[in-house]
């Protein structure tokens, strides 16, 4: 089992897309206020808010279990606004936010989370640049909150992997936790318990920096994630390995990256590797009126039934009891698999076409021109070059790897390789006029039926069905236009 030391291939594209779209970085939220919670004795905690510009009023709104939303005008104590919350017991989670006046208008902050007696953070998991992750159980009674597990992994410090605790603090991954009290065991192997259930916390605070993040969600069972002995990497589920401890676990995930004031928040649902169960992701930033939702709203049974009736025979065996496996993660489309040559005739047709006639692609005000010579596409970019691209295989196309993306290729070759990967998967490789025409995608006989299906059922027909599905803005990636925190990220877990 390999250990994760870098971003997944799919989510590297979030960062690339941020660069391609020239995302601007806005002012930091710290310019407006600081806030936090101070624990007191006798089951009390003081919520405080300190604006950098004097405010004429500050209201606090908060939620605690078994009590409706509470709204109070805070008391101004020498420029810091305060409100005391009582009747708290250890482990009680408070979700809170503020409305404050600045120069006349009123502004709402994002939501914050504090666990009484949980320690950490500004004591309470809130803080400048943080934001709430809201987890909703929409499984229609199939799974209780106690049966839905959440594992948030990411880098709070570059190159250093941590996991998120339900109180909103990060803990560095530690292989010795596999033998600590409360550890997990499966098939005689111990694993660190880095997860929490929705019963333990349905709203948690995402810190002000979490790069290469993954939010794994599983139903009915936790996930079993090994940690490398040097505590520098972790092993994700291996869909090629039927003996993987997660092979009989229902799971799916969401990807994100964010660094307050530096990297704009970007995240996506994904089917690049598999589909486990339907989820939606709602990203909000109220200050600019941003409110976007991606994902799948159908039930799991509807997805499985529609998949079988929509895809060709080569793709039907990808569906199993626990998941629909993507072609790139299945041995069927790998060398030696039953579908190892699924796209070979189509690839031959396209390569023969560009042997006999010139290849030209113009996009993003750049032009690639060339011809296949000796089996290799020799091309220029805006007259510079030449560069080369080798003929891909079926595996190269479904994985977006090998001849289309591998170590040693020039940056320009990788750029055109990504374009070819998208064009082959979408079935438009033979006509560059359609490479940026979504109406023409998946209309031919040779294409990635798996990816086509998830675009068909995804909200606004957006999906991440293969690794370079963000080309021409077709993926489920959503990136904020500034580096301020979202107001909230809401993940709805369906079934």
GROMACS .gro file of N, CA, C and O in nm, residues 29 337 386-387:
model
   16
   29UNK      N    1  -0.970   3.849   0.665
   29UNK     CA    2  -1.077   3.879   0.758
   29UNK      C    3  -1.024   3.943   0.886
   29UNK      O    4  -1.096   4.010   0.959
  337UNK      N    5  -0.634  -0.669  -1.876
  337UNK     CA    6  -0.777  -0.667  -1.845
  337UNK      C    7  -0.863  -0.688  -1.967
  337UNK      O    8  -0.819  -0.671  -2.082
  386UNK      N    9   1.037   2.231  -3.150
  386UNK     CA   10   0.924   2.138  -3.142
  386UNK      C   11   0.919   2.062  -3.009
  386UNK      O   12   1.018   2.050  -2.938
  387UNK      N   13   0.798   2.012  -2.980
  387UNK     CA   14   0.773   1.925  -2.866
  387UNK      C   15   0.714   1.795  -2.919
  387UNK      O   16   0.671   1.789  -3.035
   0.00000   0.00000   0.00000
